[in-house]
Amino acid sequence: METILTIFIIFIAGIAGTYFLGKLNGILRSVIFIATLLVTSWLFFTAVSPDVIIEFEVMGIMLSWGLTPLAYVFAIIVFGLSIIIGIYAVKAMEGQRSLNFFFANFLISVMAMFGILISNDLISFFIFWEIMSWSSYFMVVLNHKDVQRSGITYIIFCVIGAYAMMMAIMIIYSSTGSVMIGDFISNFHAFSPDMKWLLPILLLIGFASKAALMPMHVWAPGAYSNSPMSYTALFSGALSKMGVYGMVLVMIMIVQQIPDGYWIKEVIAWLGGITSAIGTLWAIKQDDAKRMLAYSSVAQLGYIIVGVAIGTPLAMLAGLFLAVMHGIFKSTLFMVVGAIERQTGTSNFTEVTGLIRKMPWTFLAALMSIIALAGIPPLGGFIGKWMLYESLMGSNHYLLIIVIFFSSTAAFLYCYKFLFGFFLGQEEKEWSHVKEAPALMVVPMVLMAIFSFVLGVFPGLILKPINEGMQFLGYVSTDNRFWEMSMIFNDWGNQVVMEPIVYTIFAIFLFFLIFLTLKGYKNTRYVTTKDISSSGEIPREDENFTFITGFMQPFFRAVAPVMKRQIDKYYNSFGKGLEALFDFTRRIYNGNGQTYALYFVIFVILLLMFRDSLF
Amino acid sequence: MESVGYYILGVIVTIIVAFTVGLTYMGLNRKITARVQNRKGPPFYQNFIDAYKLASKETAIHHGFMQHAGPAFLMVASIMSVLIIPVLNDGKWFPNLNFNGDLIFLLYIMVFGPLGMALGAGQTGNPNSAIGVTRGLSQMVGFEIPWVMALVALMMQYQTTSLVDLMTVQQTTGWLMFSSPFAFLAAVLAMLGMFRYSPFDIVGAPTELASGPASENGGKYLFTMMSSGSIFAFAKLTLYVDLFMGGADNLIELLVKTFTIYLIPMLYGMVSPRYRTEQAIRYFWGWPLFFGFLALVHAMVF
């Protein structure tokens, strides 16, 4: 049997096993859950080859499954993340309720994402897309908290996206008679000019709603922060990348074929740029780590979309590389928040301070991921950012690059706030009992941090499959032209060689670490953070001097005009308008038999009055 | 192996030169400021005495590991930037590990240090440190925009991101300071924020924040910060000379050019009181941003 089908059967068996056998025993559930992820990942990484295609007929419609080289890149993200997050989740979710449902649903999400990636026809694509949307919706409302706001908002945007996509699929099927993605792409030139604009826009609405592109990003903060963190790691890391996957297909395969498709590209790229800028500003403002990371996800996906929309070879490399990197570092950060929440019971910066001495390994993972997120060399984020900037310069986007630079510089503000809020600052008695998270949670986080480092030194490891995926999209091979194992080039032939840079940085750092840090650390004695000089006073035990409330206030005074407008408000007033409309309708159809009798009487009277003119 | 030893020697010589020049400039700054204010002022080598004193002090206490690692991060960034920026035109005398000086890489490695230092400052638990850090980061968002605009304009006009290439261009076209005046203006105005002299000394803010991020550090750590600061100052000045003034052929020329550039933030600071944070940010988003736009337009047209 084909490996793809085997993977599916294992998934379905795993879902059933996790749910039903999990009712008997918690350990059994965890074992089945991990085993399912391990076996499927193992099968995927060893036995799946991108060129096998399975075709079968369901109710008269030909369906076709197979993994394209492009989908393979995203499948690496999905399987790589799901196995690591899965291990983390087993420990992190301990003691929560409805665990059978959580773990089964986790597997359903992974299966649905895999399904999306292997679908070569629009029908199975859409079905898996919906399964993914619904399974993630159930995770958003899993803790029964704030269901009205975040749950409903999320599902509304899912539905908008799905309807747009379904409309496009219906149009395609009725005019070409085939649901194959390949047929659609090759027949696209035959569509009428109107359809040539409508179809990609409908599809892009569908994908953009999942990738949280402005103005479809409203659901993201609520949904990301309301799901359990062990799922949000997958949600932001892998699930949002499905939107990116769809956008890559549309932008390259379809928009390329439109005569004036250039404008769609520019608009999407600018939307991505604005998304990243605004998302960053709002991320800085948040006092809750989950919401901050959610906004940060929105912003980071903005970069990815910029790369994908520009579509030059270097930009595409940058977009896809950033997609992989974002999966790695953002899920690590969500896992860090999950670990902190589990150990302290809160994820609010204004409540927790000074955890660095209590949770050193968590801090290490957070630090590495933050460095990667900020794009500081030598970690992986830098490679992606570098390629993105160079591609923007190479394709003459003079202003967009400034927007991107602004948002990635402003990102330092929330990066620092994250580290400072949780780990630094004055230690508080209230948190003196806090212990490091269990090893099963720490090891996945540190492992991911190491990945982001390895990809920073040897970006070629992941650029190789990305390059193959791009060749599938019709690009010329970029190997040795834009990248080597440890080198990256831009359009003008300038280069950055990572290996010697990393070795130099390490040599300098080690030198100072040994002769300054370790020496000083040994020769001095530790005093608490209360023992400081602050205007000649020493704070008392019960006083906390940590500065975290209103952390970036001066900055917000400077950018106040940008922050005044919020798209939420417009949606809200639109929703209020609809509500008023429905309320008016409700007054007519108020369910009262006497009112209906009155309507009937009025109708008959009108009929009698105008009988001459009507009949 | 011979060449590796040669390179490492070059690195050490570069660092020593940067350290000496940076400290001397800071000493001259103190002297000139004093003369402007009609004081006698300390001798120009006072900073070397201070550095020696700090280096020979013992530290007794610490607040945690990051506090010790912070200055190390700072040094890494300073040394890395000075290693990437070509000191002299032919590169024979300072054969440092010059990775063709990609400008985007340089931009990012330059913020590496302040962020590492910010972590160290954060662990001390001193509120002044954290306030200083937030001010510094906010100000960085401010001046980075015109600075990046200037760089992008240059890079796109000459189709290269390499600093060495931009220096070669100037051999034929003359100084970029004159051929791309708007980029130069934007970059120089951004430099005012980069040097953090008055009116942009909101990070350290003497008498207000009690020297900000450095407030819990003393002895060897303060020495490390001081030397890192002077190396970094040299790196930044050399970068400006390389970018806009055609580089330098020998050390004397370099000193003359860097000191000329250094006079700009120094003299500007002497006549200005301190800004508030949002005023500083708004300042950079005013005229510097305008000149940045002009530079971009200039690059687009030519």
PDB file of C-alpha atoms in Angstrom, chain A residues 61-290:
ATOM      1  CA  ILE A  61     -15.515  12.740  -9.071  1.00  0.00           C
ATOM      2  CA  MET A  62     -11.869  11.888  -9.571  1.00  0.00           C
ATOM      3  CA  LEU A  63      -9.749  12.656  -6.535  1.00  0.00           C
ATOM      4  CA  SER A  64      -6.009  12.650  -6.556  1.00  0.00           C
ATOM      5  CA  TRP A  65      -3.547  12.556  -3.674  1.00  0.00           C
ATOM      6  CA  GLY A  66       0.173  13.010  -3.835  1.00  0.00           C
ATOM      7  CA  LEU A  67       2.887  15.077  -2.265  1.00  0.00           C
ATOM      8  CA  THR A  68       4.366  17.814  -4.445  1.00  0.00           C
ATOM      9  CA  PRO A  69       7.906  19.040  -3.659  1.00  0.00           C
ATOM     10  CA  LEU A  70       6.426  22.329  -2.475  1.00  0.00           C
ATOM     11  CA  ALA A  71       4.028  20.594  -0.120  1.00  0.00           C
ATOM     12  CA  TYR A  72       6.968  18.551   1.109  1.00  0.00           C
ATOM     13  CA  VAL A  73       8.543  21.722   2.587  1.00  0.00           C
ATOM     14  CA  PHE A  74       5.378  22.473   4.524  1.00  0.00           C
ATOM     15  CA  ALA A  75       4.989  18.846   5.515  1.00  0.00           C
ATOM     16  CA  ILE A  76       8.430  19.058   7.085  1.00  0.00           C
ATOM     17  CA  ILE A  77       7.137  21.925   9.224  1.00  0.00           C
ATOM     18  CA  VAL A  78       3.962  20.041  10.127  1.00  0.00           C
ATOM     19  CA  PHE A  79       5.565  16.750  11.096  1.00  0.00           C
ATOM     20  CA  GLY A  80       8.674  18.247  12.649  1.00  0.00           C
ATOM     21  CA  LEU A  81       6.652  20.543  14.859  1.00  0.00           C
ATOM     22  CA  SER A  82       3.867  18.136  15.707  1.00  0.00           C
ATOM     23  CA  ILE A  83       6.173  15.461  17.094  1.00  0.00           C
ATOM     24  CA  ILE A  84       8.110  17.926  19.274  1.00  0.00           C
ATOM     25  CA  ILE A  85       5.038  19.813  20.421  1.00  0.00           C
ATOM     26  CA  GLY A  86       3.272  16.488  20.982  1.00  0.00           C
ATOM     27  CA  ILE A  87       5.928  15.364  23.457  1.00  0.00           C
ATOM     28  CA  TYR A  88       5.668  18.721  25.184  1.00  0.00           C
ATOM     29  CA  ALA A  89       1.882  18.602  25.241  1.00  0.00           C
ATOM     30  CA  VAL A  90       1.723  15.260  27.031  1.00  0.00           C
ATOM     31  CA  LYS A  91       3.396  16.761  30.087  1.00  0.00           C
ATOM     32  CA  ALA A  92       2.052  20.270  29.727  1.00  0.00           C
ATOM     33  CA  MET A  93      -1.596  19.226  29.595  1.00  0.00           C
ATOM     34  CA  GLU A  94      -1.307  16.967  32.634  1.00  0.00           C
ATOM     35  CA  GLY A  95      -4.179  17.582  35.022  1.00  0.00           C
ATOM     36  CA  GLN A  96      -6.331  19.545  32.593  1.00  0.00           C
ATOM     37  CA  ARG A  97      -9.826  18.433  31.710  1.00  0.00           C
ATOM     38  CA  SER A  98     -11.202  16.854  28.506  1.00  0.00           C
ATOM     39  CA  LEU A  99      -7.800  15.465  27.655  1.00  0.00           C
ATOM     40  CA  ASN A 100      -9.122  12.673  25.423  1.00  0.00           C
ATOM     41  CA  PHE A 101     -10.749  15.267  23.288  1.00  0.00           C
ATOM     42  CA  PHE A 102      -7.664  17.474  23.265  1.00  0.00           C
ATOM     43  CA  PHE A 103      -5.246  14.779  22.148  1.00  0.00           C
ATOM     44  CA  ALA A 104      -7.620  13.297  19.590  1.00  0.00           C
ATOM     45  CA  ASN A 105      -8.274  16.754  18.230  1.00  0.00           C
ATOM     46  CA  PHE A 106      -4.548  17.503  18.112  1.00  0.00           C
ATOM     47  CA  LEU A 107      -4.106  14.432  15.915  1.00  0.00           C
ATOM     48  CA  ILE A 108      -7.055  15.457  13.765  1.00  0.00           C
ATOM     49  CA  SER A 109      -5.434  18.817  13.137  1.00  0.00           C
ATOM     50  CA  VAL A 110      -2.142  17.230  12.144  1.00  0.00           C
ATOM     51  CA  MET A 111      -3.959  14.785   9.893  1.00  0.00           C
ATOM     52  CA  ALA A 112      -5.988  17.556   8.293  1.00  0.00           C
ATOM     53  CA  MET A 113      -2.852  19.576   7.582  1.00  0.00           C
ATOM     54  CA  PHE A 114      -1.221  16.559   6.031  1.00  0.00           C
ATOM     55  CA  GLY A 115      -4.396  16.043   4.047  1.00  0.00           C
ATOM     56  CA  ILE A 116      -4.281  19.598   2.737  1.00  0.00           C
ATOM     57  CA  LEU A 117      -0.710  19.145   1.659  1.00  0.00           C
ATOM     58  CA  ILE A 118      -1.301  15.913  -0.232  1.00  0.00           C
ATOM     59  CA  SER A 119      -4.507  17.044  -1.941  1.00  0.00           C
ATOM     60  CA  ASN A 120      -4.080  17.482  -5.656  1.00  0.00           C
ATOM     61  CA  ASP A 121      -7.754  18.197  -6.164  1.00  0.00           C
ATOM     62  CA  LEU A 122      -9.877  21.018  -4.831  1.00  0.00           C
ATOM     63  CA  ILE A 123     -12.546  18.825  -3.238  1.00  0.00           C
ATOM     64  CA  SER A 124     -10.295  16.979  -0.833  1.00  0.00           C
ATOM     65  CA  PHE A 125      -8.365  20.187  -0.304  1.00  0.00           C
ATOM     66  CA  PHE A 126     -11.535  21.916   0.814  1.00  0.00           C
ATOM     67  CA  ILE A 127     -12.684  19.048   2.995  1.00  0.00           C
ATOM     68  CA  PHE A 128      -9.372  18.848   4.813  1.00  0.00           C
ATOM     69  CA  TRP A 129      -9.322  22.628   5.094  1.00  0.00           C
ATOM     70  CA  GLU A 130     -12.666  22.531   6.852  1.00  0.00           C
ATOM     71  CA  ILE A 131     -11.586  19.690   9.153  1.00  0.00           C
ATOM     72  CA  MET A 132      -8.565  21.793  10.084  1.00  0.00           C
ATOM     73  CA  SER A 133     -10.683  24.877  10.721  1.00  0.00           C
ATOM     74  CA  TRP A 134     -13.149  23.013  12.888  1.00  0.00           C
ATOM     75  CA  SER A 135     -10.569  21.109  14.899  1.00  0.00           C
ATOM     76  CA  SER A 136      -8.764  24.363  15.624  1.00  0.00           C
ATOM     77  CA  TYR A 137     -12.066  26.012  16.535  1.00  0.00           C
ATOM     78  CA  PHE A 138     -12.732  23.329  19.126  1.00  0.00           C
ATOM     79  CA  MET A 139      -9.316  24.011  20.587  1.00  0.00           C
ATOM     80  CA  VAL A 140     -10.043  27.724  20.800  1.00  0.00           C
ATOM     81  CA  VAL A 141     -13.168  27.100  22.841  1.00  0.00           C
ATOM     82  CA  LEU A 142     -11.739  24.143  24.748  1.00  0.00           C
ATOM     83  CA  ASN A 143     -11.354  25.971  28.044  1.00  0.00           C
ATOM     84  CA  HIS A 144     -14.870  27.488  27.837  1.00  0.00           C
ATOM     85  CA  LYS A 145     -13.354  30.917  28.366  1.00  0.00           C
ATOM     86  CA  ASP A 146     -14.326  33.911  26.301  1.00  0.00           C
ATOM     87  CA  VAL A 147     -16.142  31.685  23.807  1.00  0.00           C
ATOM     88  CA  GLN A 148     -18.383  34.510  22.681  1.00  0.00           C
ATOM     89  CA  ARG A 149     -15.630  36.855  21.631  1.00  0.00           C
ATOM     90  CA  SER A 150     -12.675  34.866  20.422  1.00  0.00           C
ATOM     91  CA  GLY A 151     -14.460  31.638  19.479  1.00  0.00           C
ATOM     92  CA  ILE A 152     -17.147  33.330  17.422  1.00  0.00           C
ATOM     93  CA  THR A 153     -14.707  35.766  15.844  1.00  0.00           C
ATOM     94  CA  TYR A 154     -12.475  32.919  14.812  1.00  0.00           C
ATOM     95  CA  ILE A 155     -15.219  30.814  13.328  1.00  0.00           C
ATOM     96  CA  ILE A 156     -16.699  33.795  11.482  1.00  0.00           C
ATOM     97  CA  PHE A 157     -13.399  34.438   9.730  1.00  0.00           C
ATOM     98  CA  CYS A 158     -12.972  30.727   9.054  1.00  0.00           C
ATOM     99  CA  VAL A 159     -16.416  30.684   7.484  1.00  0.00           C
ATOM    100  CA  ILE A 160     -15.796  33.813   5.416  1.00  0.00           C
ATOM    101  CA  GLY A 161     -12.601  32.274   4.112  1.00  0.00           C
ATOM    102  CA  ALA A 162     -14.249  28.935   3.468  1.00  0.00           C
ATOM    103  CA  TYR A 163     -17.189  30.474   1.617  1.00  0.00           C
ATOM    104  CA  ALA A 164     -14.896  32.504  -0.579  1.00  0.00           C
ATOM    105  CA  MET A 165     -12.890  29.416  -1.323  1.00  0.00           C
ATOM    106  CA  MET A 166     -15.955  27.293  -1.966  1.00  0.00           C
ATOM    107  CA  MET A 167     -17.348  29.881  -4.349  1.00  0.00           C
ATOM    108  CA  ALA A 168     -14.105  29.774  -6.274  1.00  0.00           C
ATOM    109  CA  ILE A 169     -14.138  25.984  -6.346  1.00  0.00           C
ATOM    110  CA  MET A 170     -17.730  25.930  -7.622  1.00  0.00           C
ATOM    111  CA  ILE A 171     -16.915  28.400 -10.382  1.00  0.00           C
ATOM    112  CA  ILE A 172     -13.884  26.368 -11.376  1.00  0.00           C
ATOM    113  CA  TYR A 173     -15.805  23.097 -11.401  1.00  0.00           C
ATOM    114  CA  SER A 174     -18.740  24.467 -13.358  1.00  0.00           C
ATOM    115  CA  SER A 175     -16.548  26.030 -16.021  1.00  0.00           C
ATOM    116  CA  THR A 176     -13.801  23.441 -16.429  1.00  0.00           C
ATOM    117  CA  GLY A 177     -15.602  20.282 -15.298  1.00  0.00           C
ATOM    118  CA  SER A 178     -12.594  19.154 -13.337  1.00  0.00           C
ATOM    119  CA  VAL A 179     -11.559  19.630  -9.749  1.00  0.00           C
ATOM    120  CA  MET A 180      -7.888  18.862 -10.282  1.00  0.00           C
ATOM    121  CA  ILE A 181      -5.613  21.709  -9.217  1.00  0.00           C
ATOM    122  CA  GLY A 182      -3.320  20.934 -12.150  1.00  0.00           C
ATOM    123  CA  ASP A 183      -6.195  21.191 -14.668  1.00  0.00           C
ATOM    124  CA  PHE A 184      -7.297  24.482 -13.181  1.00  0.00           C
ATOM    125  CA  ILE A 185      -3.826  25.962 -13.507  1.00  0.00           C
ATOM    126  CA  SER A 186      -3.314  24.802 -17.062  1.00  0.00           C
ATOM    127  CA  ASN A 187      -6.808  25.949 -18.131  1.00  0.00           C
ATOM    128  CA  PHE A 188      -6.643  29.250 -16.343  1.00  0.00           C
ATOM    129  CA  HIS A 189      -5.806  31.240 -19.445  1.00  0.00           C
ATOM    130  CA  ALA A 190      -9.169  30.225 -20.921  1.00  0.00           C
ATOM    131  CA  PHE A 191     -11.205  31.976 -18.226  1.00  0.00           C
ATOM    132  CA  SER A 192     -12.845  35.307 -18.989  1.00  0.00           C
ATOM    133  CA  PRO A 193     -10.965  38.444 -17.847  1.00  0.00           C
ATOM    134  CA  ASP A 194     -13.416  39.056 -14.992  1.00  0.00           C
ATOM    135  CA  MET A 195     -12.997  35.535 -13.709  1.00  0.00           C
ATOM    136  CA  LYS A 196      -9.258  35.892 -13.965  1.00  0.00           C
ATOM    137  CA  TRP A 197      -9.473  38.613 -11.353  1.00  0.00           C
ATOM    138  CA  LEU A 198     -12.268  37.140  -9.259  1.00  0.00           C
ATOM    139  CA  LEU A 199     -10.912  33.627  -8.805  1.00  0.00           C
ATOM    140  CA  PRO A 200      -7.498  34.486  -7.364  1.00  0.00           C
ATOM    141  CA  ILE A 201      -9.034  37.133  -5.136  1.00  0.00           C
ATOM    142  CA  LEU A 202     -11.602  34.686  -3.758  1.00  0.00           C
ATOM    143  CA  LEU A 203      -8.920  32.085  -3.171  1.00  0.00           C
ATOM    144  CA  LEU A 204      -6.629  34.656  -1.587  1.00  0.00           C
ATOM    145  CA  ILE A 205      -9.389  35.714   0.809  1.00  0.00           C
ATOM    146  CA  GLY A 206      -9.692  32.094   1.854  1.00  0.00           C
ATOM    147  CA  PHE A 207      -5.983  31.658   2.454  1.00  0.00           C
ATOM    148  CA  ALA A 208      -5.377  35.111   3.891  1.00  0.00           C
ATOM    149  CA  SER A 209      -7.982  34.493   6.553  1.00  0.00           C
ATOM    150  CA  LYS A 210      -5.925  31.567   7.811  1.00  0.00           C
ATOM    151  CA  ALA A 211      -2.610  33.370   7.459  1.00  0.00           C
ATOM    152  CA  ALA A 212      -4.055  36.311   9.441  1.00  0.00           C
ATOM    153  CA  LEU A 213      -3.262  38.895   6.801  1.00  0.00           C
ATOM    154  CA  MET A 214      -4.717  42.353   7.391  1.00  0.00           C
ATOM    155  CA  PRO A 215      -7.643  43.017   7.432  1.00  0.00           C
ATOM    156  CA  MET A 216      -8.467  39.376   8.186  1.00  0.00           C
ATOM    157  CA  HIS A 217      -6.231  39.169  11.255  1.00  0.00           C
ATOM    158  CA  VAL A 218      -8.829  40.118  13.859  1.00  0.00           C
ATOM    159  CA  TRP A 219      -9.375  36.570  15.051  1.00  0.00           C
ATOM    160  CA  ALA A 220      -5.721  35.824  15.707  1.00  0.00           C
ATOM    161  CA  PRO A 221      -5.073  37.415  19.119  1.00  0.00           C
ATOM    162  CA  GLY A 222      -8.165  35.895  20.701  1.00  0.00           C
ATOM    163  CA  ALA A 223      -7.840  32.494  19.109  1.00  0.00           C
ATOM    164  CA  TYR A 224      -4.114  32.116  19.717  1.00  0.00           C
ATOM    165  CA  SER A 225      -4.312  33.203  23.329  1.00  0.00           C
ATOM    166  CA  ASN A 226      -7.427  31.210  24.186  1.00  0.00           C
ATOM    167  CA  SER A 227      -6.309  27.778  22.997  1.00  0.00           C
ATOM    168  CA  PRO A 228      -4.120  25.717  25.296  1.00  0.00           C
ATOM    169  CA  MET A 229      -0.521  26.791  24.715  1.00  0.00           C
ATOM    170  CA  SER A 230       0.482  23.271  23.681  1.00  0.00           C
ATOM    171  CA  TYR A 231      -1.907  23.645  20.790  1.00  0.00           C
ATOM    172  CA  THR A 232      -1.206  27.293  20.023  1.00  0.00           C
ATOM    173  CA  ALA A 233       2.390  26.298  19.361  1.00  0.00           C
ATOM    174  CA  LEU A 234       1.084  24.140  16.519  1.00  0.00           C
ATOM    175  CA  PHE A 235      -1.642  26.632  15.628  1.00  0.00           C
ATOM    176  CA  SER A 236       0.731  29.511  15.042  1.00  0.00           C
ATOM    177  CA  GLY A 237       3.689  27.401  13.977  1.00  0.00           C
ATOM    178  CA  ALA A 238       2.132  25.060  11.452  1.00  0.00           C
ATOM    179  CA  LEU A 239      -1.564  25.711  10.968  1.00  0.00           C
ATOM    180  CA  SER A 240      -1.180  29.315   9.868  1.00  0.00           C
ATOM    181  CA  LYS A 241       1.422  28.110   7.345  1.00  0.00           C
ATOM    182  CA  MET A 242      -1.346  26.316   5.477  1.00  0.00           C
ATOM    183  CA  GLY A 243      -2.606  29.752   4.504  1.00  0.00           C
ATOM    184  CA  VAL A 244       0.896  30.588   3.318  1.00  0.00           C
ATOM    185  CA  TYR A 245       1.004  27.342   1.333  1.00  0.00           C
ATOM    186  CA  GLY A 246      -2.208  28.237  -0.414  1.00  0.00           C
ATOM    187  CA  MET A 247      -1.002  31.756  -1.080  1.00  0.00           C
ATOM    188  CA  VAL A 248       2.222  30.482  -2.609  1.00  0.00           C
ATOM    189  CA  LEU A 249       0.221  28.330  -5.003  1.00  0.00           C
ATOM    190  CA  VAL A 250      -2.136  31.143  -5.952  1.00  0.00           C
ATOM    191  CA  MET A 251       0.508  33.841  -6.252  1.00  0.00           C
ATOM    192  CA  ILE A 252       2.886  31.823  -8.376  1.00  0.00           C
ATOM    193  CA  MET A 253       0.670  29.489 -10.360  1.00  0.00           C
ATOM    194  CA  ILE A 254      -2.301  31.738 -11.025  1.00  0.00           C
ATOM    195  CA  VAL A 255      -1.544  35.428 -10.480  1.00  0.00           C
ATOM    196  CA  GLN A 256       1.536  34.970 -12.667  1.00  0.00           C
ATOM    197  CA  GLN A 257      -0.849  34.186 -15.547  1.00  0.00           C
ATOM    198  CA  ILE A 258      -2.982  37.326 -15.225  1.00  0.00           C
ATOM    199  CA  PRO A 259      -1.826  40.113 -17.563  1.00  0.00           C
ATOM    200  CA  ASP A 260      -2.067  42.767 -14.841  1.00  0.00           C
ATOM    201  CA  GLY A 261      -1.372  40.368 -12.001  1.00  0.00           C
ATOM    202  CA  TYR A 262       1.472  42.632 -11.004  1.00  0.00           C
ATOM    203  CA  TRP A 263      -1.030  44.781  -9.104  1.00  0.00           C
ATOM    204  CA  ILE A 264      -2.361  41.896  -7.046  1.00  0.00           C
ATOM    205  CA  LYS A 265       1.191  41.077  -6.069  1.00  0.00           C
ATOM    206  CA  GLU A 266       1.950  44.635  -5.050  1.00  0.00           C
ATOM    207  CA  VAL A 267      -1.249  44.995  -3.065  1.00  0.00           C
ATOM    208  CA  ILE A 268      -0.672  41.730  -1.209  1.00  0.00           C
ATOM    209  CA  ALA A 269       2.945  42.644  -0.547  1.00  0.00           C
ATOM    210  CA  TRP A 270       1.947  46.016   0.861  1.00  0.00           C
ATOM    211  CA  LEU A 271      -0.800  44.422   2.934  1.00  0.00           C
ATOM    212  CA  GLY A 272       1.855  42.081   4.290  1.00  0.00           C
ATOM    213  CA  GLY A 273       4.126  45.004   5.084  1.00  0.00           C
ATOM    214  CA  ILE A 274       1.398  46.963   6.831  1.00  0.00           C
ATOM    215  CA  THR A 275       0.323  43.826   8.690  1.00  0.00           C
ATOM    216  CA  SER A 276       3.816  43.408  10.019  1.00  0.00           C
ATOM    217  CA  ALA A 277       4.120  47.042  11.094  1.00  0.00           C
ATOM    218  CA  ILE A 278       0.743  47.304  12.803  1.00  0.00           C
ATOM    219  CA  GLY A 279       0.998  43.823  14.298  1.00  0.00           C
ATOM    220  CA  THR A 280       4.345  44.736  15.818  1.00  0.00           C
ATOM    221  CA  LEU A 281       3.016  47.938  17.349  1.00  0.00           C
ATOM    222  CA  TRP A 282       0.096  46.117  18.926  1.00  0.00           C
ATOM    223  CA  ALA A 283       2.352  43.339  20.143  1.00  0.00           C
ATOM    224  CA  ILE A 284       4.421  45.886  22.054  1.00  0.00           C
ATOM    225  CA  LYS A 285       1.324  47.181  23.783  1.00  0.00           C
ATOM    226  CA  GLN A 286       0.142  43.846  25.173  1.00  0.00           C
ATOM    227  CA  ASP A 287       0.678  42.987  28.814  1.00  0.00           C
ATOM    228  CA  ASP A 288      -0.278  39.360  28.355  1.00  0.00           C
ATOM    229  CA  ALA A 289       2.409  37.167  26.834  1.00  0.00           C
ATOM    230  CA  LYS A 290      -0.072  35.096  24.865  1.00  0.00           C
TER     231      LYS A 290
END
